PDB file of C-alpha atoms and ligand atoms in Angstrom:
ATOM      1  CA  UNK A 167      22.035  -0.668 -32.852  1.00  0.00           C
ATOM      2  CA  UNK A 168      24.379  -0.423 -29.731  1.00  0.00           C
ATOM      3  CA  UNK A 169      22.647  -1.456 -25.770  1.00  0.00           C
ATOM      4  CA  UNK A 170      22.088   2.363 -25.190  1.00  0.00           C
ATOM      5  CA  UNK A 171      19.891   2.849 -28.096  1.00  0.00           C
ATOM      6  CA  UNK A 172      18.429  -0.656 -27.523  1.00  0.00           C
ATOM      7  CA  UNK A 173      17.793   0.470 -23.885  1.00  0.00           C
ATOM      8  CA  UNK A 174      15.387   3.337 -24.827  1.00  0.00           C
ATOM      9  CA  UNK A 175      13.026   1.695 -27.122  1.00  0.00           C
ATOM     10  CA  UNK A 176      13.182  -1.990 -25.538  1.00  0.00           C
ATOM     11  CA  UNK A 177       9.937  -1.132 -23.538  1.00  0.00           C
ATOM     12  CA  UNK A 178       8.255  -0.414 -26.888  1.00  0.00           C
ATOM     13  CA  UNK A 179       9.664  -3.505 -28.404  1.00  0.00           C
ATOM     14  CA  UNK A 180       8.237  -5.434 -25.238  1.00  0.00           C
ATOM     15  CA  UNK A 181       4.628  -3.708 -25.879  1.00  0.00           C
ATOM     16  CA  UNK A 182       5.237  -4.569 -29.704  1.00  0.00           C
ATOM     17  CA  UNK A 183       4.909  -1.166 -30.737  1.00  0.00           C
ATOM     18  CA  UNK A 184       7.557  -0.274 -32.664  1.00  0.00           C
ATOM     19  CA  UNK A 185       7.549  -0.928 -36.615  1.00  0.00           C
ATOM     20  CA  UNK A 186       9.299  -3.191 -38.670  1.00  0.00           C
ATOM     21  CA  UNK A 187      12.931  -1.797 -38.654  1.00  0.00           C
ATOM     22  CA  UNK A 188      12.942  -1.312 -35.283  1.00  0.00           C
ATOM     23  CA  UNK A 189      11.634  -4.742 -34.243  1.00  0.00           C
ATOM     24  CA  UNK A 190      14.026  -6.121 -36.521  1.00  0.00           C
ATOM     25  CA  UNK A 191      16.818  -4.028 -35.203  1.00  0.00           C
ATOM     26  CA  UNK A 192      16.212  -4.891 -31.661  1.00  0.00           C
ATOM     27  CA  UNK A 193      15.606  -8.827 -32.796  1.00  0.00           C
ATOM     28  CA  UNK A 194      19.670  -8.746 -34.257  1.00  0.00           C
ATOM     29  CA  UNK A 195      20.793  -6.671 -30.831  1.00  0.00           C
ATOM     30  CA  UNK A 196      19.039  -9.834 -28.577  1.00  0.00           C
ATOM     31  CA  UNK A 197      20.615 -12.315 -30.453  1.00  0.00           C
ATOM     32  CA  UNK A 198      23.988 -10.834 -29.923  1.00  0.00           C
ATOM     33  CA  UNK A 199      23.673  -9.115 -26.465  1.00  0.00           C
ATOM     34  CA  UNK A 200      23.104 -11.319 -23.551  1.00  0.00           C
ATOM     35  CA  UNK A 201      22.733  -8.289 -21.128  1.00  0.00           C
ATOM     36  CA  UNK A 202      19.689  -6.388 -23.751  1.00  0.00           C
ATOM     37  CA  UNK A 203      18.352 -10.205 -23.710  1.00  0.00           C
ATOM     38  CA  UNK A 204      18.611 -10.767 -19.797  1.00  0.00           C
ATOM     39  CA  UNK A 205      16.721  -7.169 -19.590  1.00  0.00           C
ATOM     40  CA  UNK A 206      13.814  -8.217 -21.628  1.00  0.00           C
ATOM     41  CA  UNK A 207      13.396 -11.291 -19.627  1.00  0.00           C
ATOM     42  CA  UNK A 208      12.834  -9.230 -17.070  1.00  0.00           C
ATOM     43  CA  UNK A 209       9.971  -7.112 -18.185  1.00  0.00           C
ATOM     44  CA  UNK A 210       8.110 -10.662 -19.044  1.00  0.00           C
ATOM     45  CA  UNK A 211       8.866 -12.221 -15.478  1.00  0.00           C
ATOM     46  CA  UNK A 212       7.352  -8.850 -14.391  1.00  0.00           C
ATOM     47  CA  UNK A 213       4.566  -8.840 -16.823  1.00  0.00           C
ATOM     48  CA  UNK A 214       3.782 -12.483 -16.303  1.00  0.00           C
ATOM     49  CA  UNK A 215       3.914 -11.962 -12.318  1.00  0.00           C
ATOM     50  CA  UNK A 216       1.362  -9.065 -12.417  1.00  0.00           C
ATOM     51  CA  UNK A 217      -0.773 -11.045 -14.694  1.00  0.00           C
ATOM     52  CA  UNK A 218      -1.002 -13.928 -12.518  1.00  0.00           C
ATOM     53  CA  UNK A 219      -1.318 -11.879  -9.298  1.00  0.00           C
ATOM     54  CA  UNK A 220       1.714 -13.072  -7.244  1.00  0.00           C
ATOM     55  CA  UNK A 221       3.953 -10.233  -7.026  1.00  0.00           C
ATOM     56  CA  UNK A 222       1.198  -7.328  -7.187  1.00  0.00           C
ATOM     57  CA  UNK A 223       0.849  -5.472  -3.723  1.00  0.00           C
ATOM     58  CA  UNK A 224      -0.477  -2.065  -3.427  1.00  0.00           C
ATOM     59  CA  UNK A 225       2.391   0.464  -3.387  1.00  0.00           C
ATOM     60  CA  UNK A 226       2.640   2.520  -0.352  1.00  0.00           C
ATOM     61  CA  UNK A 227       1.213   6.057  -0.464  1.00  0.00           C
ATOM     62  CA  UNK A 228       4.428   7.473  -0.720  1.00  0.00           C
ATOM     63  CA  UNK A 229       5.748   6.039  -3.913  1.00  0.00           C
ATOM     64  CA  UNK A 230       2.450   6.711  -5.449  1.00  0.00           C
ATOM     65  CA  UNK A 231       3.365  10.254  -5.247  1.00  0.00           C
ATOM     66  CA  UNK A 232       6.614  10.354  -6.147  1.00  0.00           C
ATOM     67  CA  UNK A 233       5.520   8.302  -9.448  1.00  0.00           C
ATOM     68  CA  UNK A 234       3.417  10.996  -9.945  1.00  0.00           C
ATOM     69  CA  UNK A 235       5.548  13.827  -9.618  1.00  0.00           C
ATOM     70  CA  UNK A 236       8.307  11.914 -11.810  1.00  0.00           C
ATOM     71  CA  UNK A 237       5.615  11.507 -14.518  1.00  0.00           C
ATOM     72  CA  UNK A 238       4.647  14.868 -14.423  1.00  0.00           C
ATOM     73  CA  UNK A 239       8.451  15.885 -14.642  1.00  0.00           C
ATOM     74  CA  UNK A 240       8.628  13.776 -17.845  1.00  0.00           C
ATOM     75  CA  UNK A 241       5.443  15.153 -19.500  1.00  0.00           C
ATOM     76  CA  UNK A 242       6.801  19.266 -18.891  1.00  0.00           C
ATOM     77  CA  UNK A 243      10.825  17.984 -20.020  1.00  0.00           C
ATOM     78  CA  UNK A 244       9.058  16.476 -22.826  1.00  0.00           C
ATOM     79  CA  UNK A 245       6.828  19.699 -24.018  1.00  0.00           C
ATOM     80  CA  UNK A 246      10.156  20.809 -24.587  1.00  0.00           C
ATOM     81  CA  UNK A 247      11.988  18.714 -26.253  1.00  0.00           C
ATOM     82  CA  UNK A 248       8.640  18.298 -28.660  1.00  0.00           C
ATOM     83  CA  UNK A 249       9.369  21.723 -30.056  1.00  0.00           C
ATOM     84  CA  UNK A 250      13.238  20.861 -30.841  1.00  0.00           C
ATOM     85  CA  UNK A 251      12.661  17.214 -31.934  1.00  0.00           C
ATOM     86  CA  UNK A 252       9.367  15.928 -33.584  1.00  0.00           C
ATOM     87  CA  UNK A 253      10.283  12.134 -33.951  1.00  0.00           C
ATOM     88  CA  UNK A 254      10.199  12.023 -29.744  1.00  0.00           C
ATOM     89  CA  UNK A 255       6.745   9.552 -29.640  1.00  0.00           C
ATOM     90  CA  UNK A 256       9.233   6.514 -29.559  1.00  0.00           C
ATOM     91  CA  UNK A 257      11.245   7.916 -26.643  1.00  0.00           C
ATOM     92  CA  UNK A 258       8.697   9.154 -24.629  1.00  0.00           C
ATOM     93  CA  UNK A 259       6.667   6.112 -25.140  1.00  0.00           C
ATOM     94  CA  UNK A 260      10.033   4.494 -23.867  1.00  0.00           C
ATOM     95  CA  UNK A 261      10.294   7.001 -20.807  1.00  0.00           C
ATOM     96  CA  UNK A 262       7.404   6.746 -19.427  1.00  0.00           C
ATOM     97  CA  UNK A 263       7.177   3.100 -19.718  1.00  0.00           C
ATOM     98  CA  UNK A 264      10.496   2.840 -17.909  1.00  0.00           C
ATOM     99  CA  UNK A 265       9.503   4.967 -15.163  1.00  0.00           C
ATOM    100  CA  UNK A 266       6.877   2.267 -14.378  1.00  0.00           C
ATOM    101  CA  UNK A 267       8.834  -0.619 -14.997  1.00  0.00           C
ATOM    102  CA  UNK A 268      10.857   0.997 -12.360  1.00  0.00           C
ATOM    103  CA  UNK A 269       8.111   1.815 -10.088  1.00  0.00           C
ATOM    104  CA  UNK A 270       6.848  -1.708 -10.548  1.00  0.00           C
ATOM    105  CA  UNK A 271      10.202  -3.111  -9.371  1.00  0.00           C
ATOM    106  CA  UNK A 272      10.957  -0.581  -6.660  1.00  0.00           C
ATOM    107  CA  UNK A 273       7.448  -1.634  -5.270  1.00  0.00           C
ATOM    108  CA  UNK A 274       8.540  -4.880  -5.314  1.00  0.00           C
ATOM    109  CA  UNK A 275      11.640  -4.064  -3.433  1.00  0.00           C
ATOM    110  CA  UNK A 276       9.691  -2.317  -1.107  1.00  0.00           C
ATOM    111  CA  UNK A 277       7.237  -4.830  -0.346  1.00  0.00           C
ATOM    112  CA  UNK A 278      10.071  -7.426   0.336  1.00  0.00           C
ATOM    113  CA  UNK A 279      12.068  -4.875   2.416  1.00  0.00           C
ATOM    114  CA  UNK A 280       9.015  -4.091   4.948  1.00  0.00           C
ATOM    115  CA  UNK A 281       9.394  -6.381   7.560  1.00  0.00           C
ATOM    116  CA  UNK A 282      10.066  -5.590  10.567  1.00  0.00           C
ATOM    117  CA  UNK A 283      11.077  -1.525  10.338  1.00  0.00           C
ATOM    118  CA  UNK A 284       8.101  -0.716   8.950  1.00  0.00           C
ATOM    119  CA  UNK A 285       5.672  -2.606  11.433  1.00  0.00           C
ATOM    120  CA  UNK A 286       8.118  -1.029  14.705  1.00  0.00           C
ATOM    121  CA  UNK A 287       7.226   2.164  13.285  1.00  0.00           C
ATOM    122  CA  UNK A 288       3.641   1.761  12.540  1.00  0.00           C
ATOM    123  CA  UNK A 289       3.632   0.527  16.288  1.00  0.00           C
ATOM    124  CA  UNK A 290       4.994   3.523  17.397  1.00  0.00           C
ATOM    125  CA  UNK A 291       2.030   5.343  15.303  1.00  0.00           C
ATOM    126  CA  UNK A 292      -0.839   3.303  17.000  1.00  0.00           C
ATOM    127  CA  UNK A 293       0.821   3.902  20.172  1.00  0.00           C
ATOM    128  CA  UNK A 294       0.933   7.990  19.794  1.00  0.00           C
ATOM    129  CA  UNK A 295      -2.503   7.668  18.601  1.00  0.00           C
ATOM    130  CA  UNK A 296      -3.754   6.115  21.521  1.00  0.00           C
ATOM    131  CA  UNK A 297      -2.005   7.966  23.897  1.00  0.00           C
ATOM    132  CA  UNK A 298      -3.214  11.110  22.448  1.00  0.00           C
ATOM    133  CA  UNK A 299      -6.851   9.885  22.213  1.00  0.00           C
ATOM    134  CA  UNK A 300      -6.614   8.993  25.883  1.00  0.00           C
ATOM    135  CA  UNK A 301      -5.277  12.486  26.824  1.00  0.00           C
ATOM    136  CA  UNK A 302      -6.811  15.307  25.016  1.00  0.00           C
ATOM    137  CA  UNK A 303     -10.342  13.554  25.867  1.00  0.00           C
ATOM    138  CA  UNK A 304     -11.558  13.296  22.247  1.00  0.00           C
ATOM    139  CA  UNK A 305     -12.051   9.549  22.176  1.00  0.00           C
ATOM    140  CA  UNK A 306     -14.664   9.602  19.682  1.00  0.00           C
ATOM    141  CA  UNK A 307     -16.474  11.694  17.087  1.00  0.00           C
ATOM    142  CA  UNK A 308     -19.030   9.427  16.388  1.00  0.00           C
ATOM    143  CA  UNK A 309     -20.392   8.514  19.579  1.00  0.00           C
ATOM    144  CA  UNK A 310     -22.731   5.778  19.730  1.00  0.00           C
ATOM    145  CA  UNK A 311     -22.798   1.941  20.389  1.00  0.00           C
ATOM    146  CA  UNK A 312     -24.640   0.704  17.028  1.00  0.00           C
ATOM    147  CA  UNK A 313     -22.254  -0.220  14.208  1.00  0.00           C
ATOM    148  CA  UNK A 314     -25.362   0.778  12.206  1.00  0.00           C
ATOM    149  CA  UNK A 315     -24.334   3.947  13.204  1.00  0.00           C
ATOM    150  CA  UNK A 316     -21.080   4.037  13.283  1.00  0.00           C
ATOM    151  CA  UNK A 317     -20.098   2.846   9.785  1.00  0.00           C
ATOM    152  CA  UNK A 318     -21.890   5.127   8.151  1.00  0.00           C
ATOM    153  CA  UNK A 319     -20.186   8.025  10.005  1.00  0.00           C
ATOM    154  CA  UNK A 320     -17.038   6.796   7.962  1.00  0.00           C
ATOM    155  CA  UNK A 321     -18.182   7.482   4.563  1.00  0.00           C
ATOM    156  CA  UNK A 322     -17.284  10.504   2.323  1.00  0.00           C
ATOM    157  CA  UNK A 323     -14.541  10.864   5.336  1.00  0.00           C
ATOM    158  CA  UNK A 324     -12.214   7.674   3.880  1.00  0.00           C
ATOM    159  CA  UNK A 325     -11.930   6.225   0.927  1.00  0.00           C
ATOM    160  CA  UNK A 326     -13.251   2.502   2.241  1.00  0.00           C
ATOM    161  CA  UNK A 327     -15.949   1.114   4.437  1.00  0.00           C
ATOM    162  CA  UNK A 328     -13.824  -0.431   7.701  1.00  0.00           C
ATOM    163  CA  UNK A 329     -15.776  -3.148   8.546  1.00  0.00           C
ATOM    164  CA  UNK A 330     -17.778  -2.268  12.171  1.00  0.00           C
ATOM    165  CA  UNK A 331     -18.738  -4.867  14.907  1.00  0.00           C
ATOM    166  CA  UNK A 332     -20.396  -4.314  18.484  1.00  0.00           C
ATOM    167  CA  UNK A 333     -18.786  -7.352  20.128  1.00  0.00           C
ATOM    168  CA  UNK A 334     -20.660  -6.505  23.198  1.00  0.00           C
ATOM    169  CA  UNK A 335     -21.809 -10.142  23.418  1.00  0.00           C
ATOM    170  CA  UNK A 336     -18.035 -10.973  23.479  1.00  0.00           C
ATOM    171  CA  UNK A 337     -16.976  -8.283  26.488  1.00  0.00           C
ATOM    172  CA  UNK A 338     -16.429  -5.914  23.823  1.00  0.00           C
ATOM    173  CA  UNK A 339     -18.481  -3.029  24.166  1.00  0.00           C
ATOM    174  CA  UNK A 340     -18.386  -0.661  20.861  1.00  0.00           C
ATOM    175  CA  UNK A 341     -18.350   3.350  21.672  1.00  0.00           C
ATOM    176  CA  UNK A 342     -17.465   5.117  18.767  1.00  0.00           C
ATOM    177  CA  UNK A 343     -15.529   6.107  16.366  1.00  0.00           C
ATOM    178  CA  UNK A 344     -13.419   8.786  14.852  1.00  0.00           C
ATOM    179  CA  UNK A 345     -10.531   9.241  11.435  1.00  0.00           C
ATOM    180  CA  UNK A 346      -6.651   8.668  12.096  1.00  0.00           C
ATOM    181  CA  UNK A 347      -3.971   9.655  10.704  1.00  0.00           C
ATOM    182  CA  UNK A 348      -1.788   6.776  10.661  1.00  0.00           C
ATOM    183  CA  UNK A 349       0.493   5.016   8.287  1.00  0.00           C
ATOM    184  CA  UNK A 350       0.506   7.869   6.186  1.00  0.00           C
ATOM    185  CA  UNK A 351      -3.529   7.837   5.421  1.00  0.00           C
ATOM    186  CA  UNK A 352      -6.346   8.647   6.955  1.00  0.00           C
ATOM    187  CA  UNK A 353      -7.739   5.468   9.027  1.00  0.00           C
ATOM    188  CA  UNK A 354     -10.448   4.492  10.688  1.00  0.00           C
ATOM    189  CA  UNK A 355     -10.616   4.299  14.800  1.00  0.00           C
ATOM    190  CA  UNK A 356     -13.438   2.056  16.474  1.00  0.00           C
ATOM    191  CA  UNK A 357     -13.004   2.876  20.013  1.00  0.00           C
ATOM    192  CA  UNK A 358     -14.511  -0.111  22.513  1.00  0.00           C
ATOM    193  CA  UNK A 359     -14.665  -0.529  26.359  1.00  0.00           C
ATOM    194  CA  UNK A 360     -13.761  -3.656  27.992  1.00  0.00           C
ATOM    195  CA  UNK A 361     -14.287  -3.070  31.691  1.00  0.00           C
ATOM    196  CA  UNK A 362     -12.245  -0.347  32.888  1.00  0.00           C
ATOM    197  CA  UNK A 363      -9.688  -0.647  29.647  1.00  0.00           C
ATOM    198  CA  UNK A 364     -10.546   1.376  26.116  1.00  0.00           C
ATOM    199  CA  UNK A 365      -9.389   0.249  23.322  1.00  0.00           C
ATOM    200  CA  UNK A 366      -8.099   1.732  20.089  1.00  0.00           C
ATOM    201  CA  UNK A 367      -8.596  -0.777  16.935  1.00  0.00           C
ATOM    202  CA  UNK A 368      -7.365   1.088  13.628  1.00  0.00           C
ATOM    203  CA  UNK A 369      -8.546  -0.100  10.788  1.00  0.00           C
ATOM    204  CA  UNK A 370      -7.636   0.506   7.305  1.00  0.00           C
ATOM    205  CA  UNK A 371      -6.922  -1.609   3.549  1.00  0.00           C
ATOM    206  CA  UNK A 372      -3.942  -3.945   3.841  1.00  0.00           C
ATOM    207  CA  UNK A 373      -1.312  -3.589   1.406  1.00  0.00           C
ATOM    208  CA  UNK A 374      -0.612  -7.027   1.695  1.00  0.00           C
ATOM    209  CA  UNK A 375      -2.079 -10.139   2.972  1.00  0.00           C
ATOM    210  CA  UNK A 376      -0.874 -11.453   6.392  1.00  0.00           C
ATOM    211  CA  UNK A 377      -3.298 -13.566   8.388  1.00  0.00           C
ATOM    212  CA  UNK A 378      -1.007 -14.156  11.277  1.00  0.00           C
ATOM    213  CA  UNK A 379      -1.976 -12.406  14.240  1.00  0.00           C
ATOM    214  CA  UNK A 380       0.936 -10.317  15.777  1.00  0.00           C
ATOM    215  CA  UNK A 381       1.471  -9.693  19.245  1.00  0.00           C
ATOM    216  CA  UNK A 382       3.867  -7.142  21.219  1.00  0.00           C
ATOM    217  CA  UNK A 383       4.418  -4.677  23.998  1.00  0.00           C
ATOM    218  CA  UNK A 384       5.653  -1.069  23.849  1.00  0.00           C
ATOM    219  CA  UNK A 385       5.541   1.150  26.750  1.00  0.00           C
ATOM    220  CA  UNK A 386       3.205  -1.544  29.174  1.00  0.00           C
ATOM    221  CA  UNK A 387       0.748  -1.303  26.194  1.00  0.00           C
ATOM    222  CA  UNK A 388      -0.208  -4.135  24.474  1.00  0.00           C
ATOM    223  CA  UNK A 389      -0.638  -4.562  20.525  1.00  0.00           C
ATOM    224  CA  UNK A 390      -2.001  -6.870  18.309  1.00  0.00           C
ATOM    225  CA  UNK A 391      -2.071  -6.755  14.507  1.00  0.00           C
ATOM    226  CA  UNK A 392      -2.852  -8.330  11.540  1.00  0.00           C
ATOM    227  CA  UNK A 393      -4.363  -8.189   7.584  1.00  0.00           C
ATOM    228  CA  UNK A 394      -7.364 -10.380   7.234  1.00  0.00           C
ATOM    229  CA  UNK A 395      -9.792 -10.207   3.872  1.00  0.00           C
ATOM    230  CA  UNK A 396      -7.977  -7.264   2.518  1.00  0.00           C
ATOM    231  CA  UNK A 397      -7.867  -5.260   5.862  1.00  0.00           C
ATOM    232  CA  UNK A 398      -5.275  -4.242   8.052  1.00  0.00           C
ATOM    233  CA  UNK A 399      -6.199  -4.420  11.629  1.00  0.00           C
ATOM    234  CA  UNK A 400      -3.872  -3.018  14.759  1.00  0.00           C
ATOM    235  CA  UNK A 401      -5.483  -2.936  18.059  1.00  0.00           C
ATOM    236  CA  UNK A 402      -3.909  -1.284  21.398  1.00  0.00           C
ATOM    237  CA  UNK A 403      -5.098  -1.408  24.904  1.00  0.00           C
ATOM    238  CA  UNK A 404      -3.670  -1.650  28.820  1.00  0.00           C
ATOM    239  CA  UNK A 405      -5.855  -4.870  28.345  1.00  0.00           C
ATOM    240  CA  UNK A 406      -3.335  -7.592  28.318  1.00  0.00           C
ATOM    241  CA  UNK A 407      -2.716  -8.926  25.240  1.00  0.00           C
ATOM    242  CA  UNK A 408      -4.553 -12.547  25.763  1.00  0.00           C
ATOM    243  CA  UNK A 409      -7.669 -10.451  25.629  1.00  0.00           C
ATOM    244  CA  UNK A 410      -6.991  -8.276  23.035  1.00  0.00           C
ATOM    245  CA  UNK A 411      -6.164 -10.920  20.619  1.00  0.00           C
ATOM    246  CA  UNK A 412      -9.316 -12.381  21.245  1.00  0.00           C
ATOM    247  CA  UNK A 413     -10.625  -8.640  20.022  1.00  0.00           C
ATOM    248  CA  UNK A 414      -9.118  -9.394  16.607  1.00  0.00           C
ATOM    249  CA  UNK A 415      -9.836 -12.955  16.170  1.00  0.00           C
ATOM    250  CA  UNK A 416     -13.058 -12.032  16.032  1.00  0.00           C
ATOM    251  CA  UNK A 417     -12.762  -9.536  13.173  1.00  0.00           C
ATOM    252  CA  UNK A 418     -11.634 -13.141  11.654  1.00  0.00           C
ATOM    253  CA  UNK A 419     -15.143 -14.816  12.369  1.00  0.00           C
TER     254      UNK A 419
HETATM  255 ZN1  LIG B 288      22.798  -4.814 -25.485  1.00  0.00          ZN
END
């Protein structure tokens, strides 16, 4: 058995599905082949890191789709080949579980790889949001000052509850809310008044965890972000940005 062949049925070797010859193929290919060897490693640093949660992050919405069209792809190409070549389980089986060892490590990739382009362009997101809000005077669809109310409104329209808070008692006076697109998925918008100043906070479910809280300017607006408990919050405001951290620490409490 040469690395190509080795290649296309290692994944089914990993999942120990293959039968006797194979595995016992595949067993004299390792022994020789350092590269076949170092490959296999790889899928159990992978598998071991998923099992033991450290490298698992939500993949972006993007990827999601594009596994799923590439799946797809593989299950029409593979109707096909069916009707030429009947002995196909092994590399289809092999196929498909390739295409999500890939995914897995392109995810990874990913995740390591958004720092800070991703988060300038999400800024630049929360800013257009705002500014549009502000402008075309729809503010809110749910209008009212009772997070009673207002998280309610949310359901059936996103798929998760964003946590709601009147922080009236803390100079932050809840108004509404109303769905954003942002981040490529629908989000949630709790709009709240602090004096003169309204106040955007977008909320949605972090892809991964980062408790800091981030602080920065764009255009004379302020913005403050972080992930806390699973949730992703990015607040903008003319407020300056001493009190609109305080609006996101106390998402924190
Ligand atoms: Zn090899």
């Amino acid at each position: 058995m040469n690395c190509q062949e080795t290649r296309q049925i290692l994944d089914g070797y990993f999942d120990g599905e293959l039968d006797l010859v194979y595995r016992l193929d595949i067993d004299g290919h390792l022994r020789r082949c350092t590269g076949c060897a170092e490959t296999l490693k790889t899928y159990r640093e992978l598998r071991h890191g998923i099992q033991v949660g450290t490298i698992y992050y939500e993949a972006p919405a993007e990827l999601k789709a594009s596994i799923r069209m590439s799946l797809q792809d593989t299950g029409k190409a593979e109707v096909s080949r069916r009707r030429l070549n009947n002995s196909g389980k092994i590399q289809r089986f092999a196929m498909a579980a390739s295409i999500v060892a890939a995914a897995i490590a392109t995810a990874i990739v990913l995740t390591a790889l958004s720092g800070s382009s991703a988060t300038e362009g999400i800024a630049t997101e929360v800013l257009d949001a705002h500014l549009r809000s502000m402008m075309r005077d729809h503010l809110v669809d749910v209008s009212s000052s009772d997070q009673d109310a207002v998280k309610p409104w949310f359901a059936g329209k996103l798929d998760f509850v964003p946590p709601v808070r009147d922080l009236t008692d803390q100079g932050f006076s809840l108004i509404g809310g109303r769905v954003e697109y942002l981040n490529r998925r629908p989000v949630a918008a709790l709009v709240f008044r602090r004096g003169q100043h309204t106040i955007n906070l977008f909320v949605w479910p972090a892809s991964h965890p980062d408790a800091s809280i981030h602080t920065s300017t764009i255009q004379g607006y302020s913005l403050v972000h972080c992930s806390w408990l699973g949730v992703t919050y990015w607040a903008i405001s003319d407020l300056n940005s001493g009190e609109l951290r305080e609006l996101v620490k106390y998402q924190q409490k």
